[in-house]
Short mmCIF file of C-alpha atoms in Angstrom, two decimals:
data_model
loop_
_atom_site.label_atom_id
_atom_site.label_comp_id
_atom_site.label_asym_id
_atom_site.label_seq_id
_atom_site.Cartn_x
_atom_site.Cartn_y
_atom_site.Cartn_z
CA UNK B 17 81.02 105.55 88.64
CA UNK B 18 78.46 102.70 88.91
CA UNK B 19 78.70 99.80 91.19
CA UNK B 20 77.70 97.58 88.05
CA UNK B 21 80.10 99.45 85.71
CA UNK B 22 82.99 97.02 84.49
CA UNK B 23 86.57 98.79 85.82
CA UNK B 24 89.04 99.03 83.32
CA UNK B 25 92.06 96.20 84.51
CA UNK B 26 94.20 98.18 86.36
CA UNK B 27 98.31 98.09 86.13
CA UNK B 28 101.05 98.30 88.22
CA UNK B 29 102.09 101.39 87.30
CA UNK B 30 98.13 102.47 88.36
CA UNK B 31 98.71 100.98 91.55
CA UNK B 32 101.90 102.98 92.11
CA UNK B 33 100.50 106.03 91.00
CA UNK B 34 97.37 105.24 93.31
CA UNK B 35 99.81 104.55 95.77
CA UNK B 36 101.81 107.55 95.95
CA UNK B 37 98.65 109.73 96.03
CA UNK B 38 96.28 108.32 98.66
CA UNK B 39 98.52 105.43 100.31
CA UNK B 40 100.37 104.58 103.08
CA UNK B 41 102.63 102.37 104.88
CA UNK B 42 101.95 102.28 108.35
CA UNK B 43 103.33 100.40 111.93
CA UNK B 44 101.34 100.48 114.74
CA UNK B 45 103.41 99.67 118.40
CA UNK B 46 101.04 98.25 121.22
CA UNK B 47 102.32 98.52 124.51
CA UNK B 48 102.21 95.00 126.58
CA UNK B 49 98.62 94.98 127.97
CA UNK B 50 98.60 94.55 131.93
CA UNK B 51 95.36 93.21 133.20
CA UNK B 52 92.09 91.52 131.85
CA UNK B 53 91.25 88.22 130.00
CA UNK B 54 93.69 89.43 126.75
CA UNK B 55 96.70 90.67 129.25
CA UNK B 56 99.91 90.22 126.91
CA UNK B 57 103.92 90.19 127.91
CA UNK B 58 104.86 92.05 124.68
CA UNK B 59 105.15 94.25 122.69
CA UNK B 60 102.88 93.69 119.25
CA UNK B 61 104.37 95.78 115.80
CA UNK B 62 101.52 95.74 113.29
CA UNK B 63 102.43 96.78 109.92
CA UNK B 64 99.79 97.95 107.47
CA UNK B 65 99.51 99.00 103.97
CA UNK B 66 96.48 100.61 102.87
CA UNK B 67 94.83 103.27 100.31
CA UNK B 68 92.04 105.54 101.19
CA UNK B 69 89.37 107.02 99.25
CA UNK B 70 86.11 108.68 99.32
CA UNK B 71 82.90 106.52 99.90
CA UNK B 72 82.35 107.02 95.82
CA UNK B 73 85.36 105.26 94.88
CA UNK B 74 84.90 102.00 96.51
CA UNK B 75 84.73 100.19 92.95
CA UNK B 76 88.18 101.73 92.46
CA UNK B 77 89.49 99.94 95.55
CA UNK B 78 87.41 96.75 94.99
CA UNK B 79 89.38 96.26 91.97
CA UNK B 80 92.74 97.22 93.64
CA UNK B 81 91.58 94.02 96.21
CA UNK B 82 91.44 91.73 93.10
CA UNK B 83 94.42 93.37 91.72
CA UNK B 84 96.68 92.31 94.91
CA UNK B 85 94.42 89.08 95.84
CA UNK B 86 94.37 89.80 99.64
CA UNK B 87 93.71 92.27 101.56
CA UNK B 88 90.08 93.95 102.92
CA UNK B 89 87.92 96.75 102.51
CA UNK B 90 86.49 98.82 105.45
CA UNK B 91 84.21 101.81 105.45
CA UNK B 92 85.92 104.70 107.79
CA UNK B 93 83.23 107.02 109.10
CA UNK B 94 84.52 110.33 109.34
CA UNK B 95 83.34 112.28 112.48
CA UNK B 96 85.10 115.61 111.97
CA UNK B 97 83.61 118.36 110.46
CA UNK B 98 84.20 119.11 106.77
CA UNK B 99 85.41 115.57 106.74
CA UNK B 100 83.12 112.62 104.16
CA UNK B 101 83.26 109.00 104.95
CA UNK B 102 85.65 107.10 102.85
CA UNK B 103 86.56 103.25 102.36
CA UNK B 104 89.97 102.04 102.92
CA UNK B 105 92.00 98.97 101.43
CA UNK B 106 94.07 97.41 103.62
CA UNK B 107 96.81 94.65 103.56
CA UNK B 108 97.82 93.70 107.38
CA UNK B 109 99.04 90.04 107.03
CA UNK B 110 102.61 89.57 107.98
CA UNK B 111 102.66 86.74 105.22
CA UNK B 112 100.79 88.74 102.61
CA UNK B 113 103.32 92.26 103.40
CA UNK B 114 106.15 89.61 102.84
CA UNK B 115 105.22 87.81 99.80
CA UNK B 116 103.00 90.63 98.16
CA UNK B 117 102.68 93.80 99.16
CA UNK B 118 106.96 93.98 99.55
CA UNK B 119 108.09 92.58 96.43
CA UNK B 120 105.69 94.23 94.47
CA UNK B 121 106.76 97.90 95.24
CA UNK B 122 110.72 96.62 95.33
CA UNK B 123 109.43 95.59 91.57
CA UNK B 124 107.54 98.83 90.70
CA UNK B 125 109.10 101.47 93.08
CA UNK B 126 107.37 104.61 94.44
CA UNK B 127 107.73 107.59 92.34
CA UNK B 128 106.59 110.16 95.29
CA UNK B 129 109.86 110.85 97.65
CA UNK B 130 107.65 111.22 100.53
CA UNK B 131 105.82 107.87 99.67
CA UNK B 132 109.29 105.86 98.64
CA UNK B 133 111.31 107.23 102.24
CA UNK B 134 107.92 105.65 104.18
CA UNK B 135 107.93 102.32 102.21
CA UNK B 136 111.98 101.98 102.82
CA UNK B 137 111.44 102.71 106.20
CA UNK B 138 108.47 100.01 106.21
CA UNK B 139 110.54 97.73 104.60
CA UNK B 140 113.66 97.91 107.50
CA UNK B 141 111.03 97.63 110.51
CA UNK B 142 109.32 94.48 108.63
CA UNK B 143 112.22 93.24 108.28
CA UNK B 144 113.06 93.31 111.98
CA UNK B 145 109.88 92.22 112.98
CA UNK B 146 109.10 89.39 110.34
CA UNK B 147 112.65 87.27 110.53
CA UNK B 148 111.38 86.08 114.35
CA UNK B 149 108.75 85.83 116.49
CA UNK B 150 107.30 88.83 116.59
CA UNK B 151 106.74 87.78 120.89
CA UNK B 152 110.36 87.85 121.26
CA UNK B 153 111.71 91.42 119.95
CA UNK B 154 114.61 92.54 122.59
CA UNK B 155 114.51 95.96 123.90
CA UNK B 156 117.50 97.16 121.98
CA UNK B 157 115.10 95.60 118.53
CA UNK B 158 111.89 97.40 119.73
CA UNK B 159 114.25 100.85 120.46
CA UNK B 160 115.12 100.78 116.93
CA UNK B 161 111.51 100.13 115.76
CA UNK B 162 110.30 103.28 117.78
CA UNK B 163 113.59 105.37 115.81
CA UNK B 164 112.53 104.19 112.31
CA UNK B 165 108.67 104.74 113.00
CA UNK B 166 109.31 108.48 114.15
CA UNK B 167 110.79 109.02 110.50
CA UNK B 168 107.64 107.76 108.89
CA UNK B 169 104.98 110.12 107.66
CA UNK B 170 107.18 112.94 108.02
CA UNK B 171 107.23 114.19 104.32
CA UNK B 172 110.87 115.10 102.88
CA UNK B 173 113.50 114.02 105.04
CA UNK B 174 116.49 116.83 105.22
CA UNK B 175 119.11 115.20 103.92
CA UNK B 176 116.29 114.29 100.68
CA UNK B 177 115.59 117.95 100.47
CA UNK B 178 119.12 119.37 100.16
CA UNK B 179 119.60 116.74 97.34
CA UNK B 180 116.91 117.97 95.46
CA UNK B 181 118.27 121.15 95.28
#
């Protein structure tokens, strides 16, 4: 597909779909940092939604960008072998998760199991993290952050699995 070639306007149900597929919701845990010029006291919880694709479908994701109004593009260079470089869409704002990226998929839900157990998951750690200052998370908070994050990314929880029969 060109780079000039006008996109077709995409949907929500498109960005669902899109979603399920090649997307993610993602939270990063940074241990306090000890020494140097950027030493911290806490813990930082970064949460991040993004969709990946290969280097030819950056007008696909530019559109997604306008789509959501927020958000950036970066090109990921792939270093392992059979591996092509790819650009990624990403959403990392605590204000743009809470007043975008969250109410749209409550609106248009996940259709993927795998996809819909991450986002729920997302959803209960943002939700810890984003009601306070994100400095001042207690150890008991952070504990269950690390709990819910180990479920993420984990395709069909058990309990999912024996309901689906």
């Amino acid at each position: 597909m060109g780079e000039g070639r006008n996109l077709f306007m995409l949907s929500a149900d498109y960005i669902v779909g899109l979603t399920d597929g090649e997307g993610s919701f993602t939270v990063y845990l940074h241990p306090p940092r000890k020494i140097g010029k950027y030493a911290t006291k806490h813990y930082r919880v970064e949460c991040h939604y993004y969709i990946k694709l290969r280097e030819d479908e950056l007008p696909v994701l530019k559109e997604v960008k306008k789509f959501f109004n927020c958000g950036n593009l970066y090109l990921q260079k792939e270093k392992r072998p059979n591996h092509r470089n790819c650009y990624r869409f990403e959403i990392s704002s605590y204000e743009k998760i809470r007043e975008v990226v969250i109410p749209f998929f409550q609106k248009h839900p996940l259709h993927s199991v795998n996809r819909k157990n991450d986002f729920d998951l997302f959803c209960k750690i943002f939700k810890i993290v984003g009601n306070k200052d994100r400095k001042s998370l207690t150890e008991e908070e952070l504990e269950k952050i690390r709990k819910l994050k180990l479920q993420m990314h984990k395709g069909v929880p058990e309990i999912r699995k024996a309901n689906l029969g």
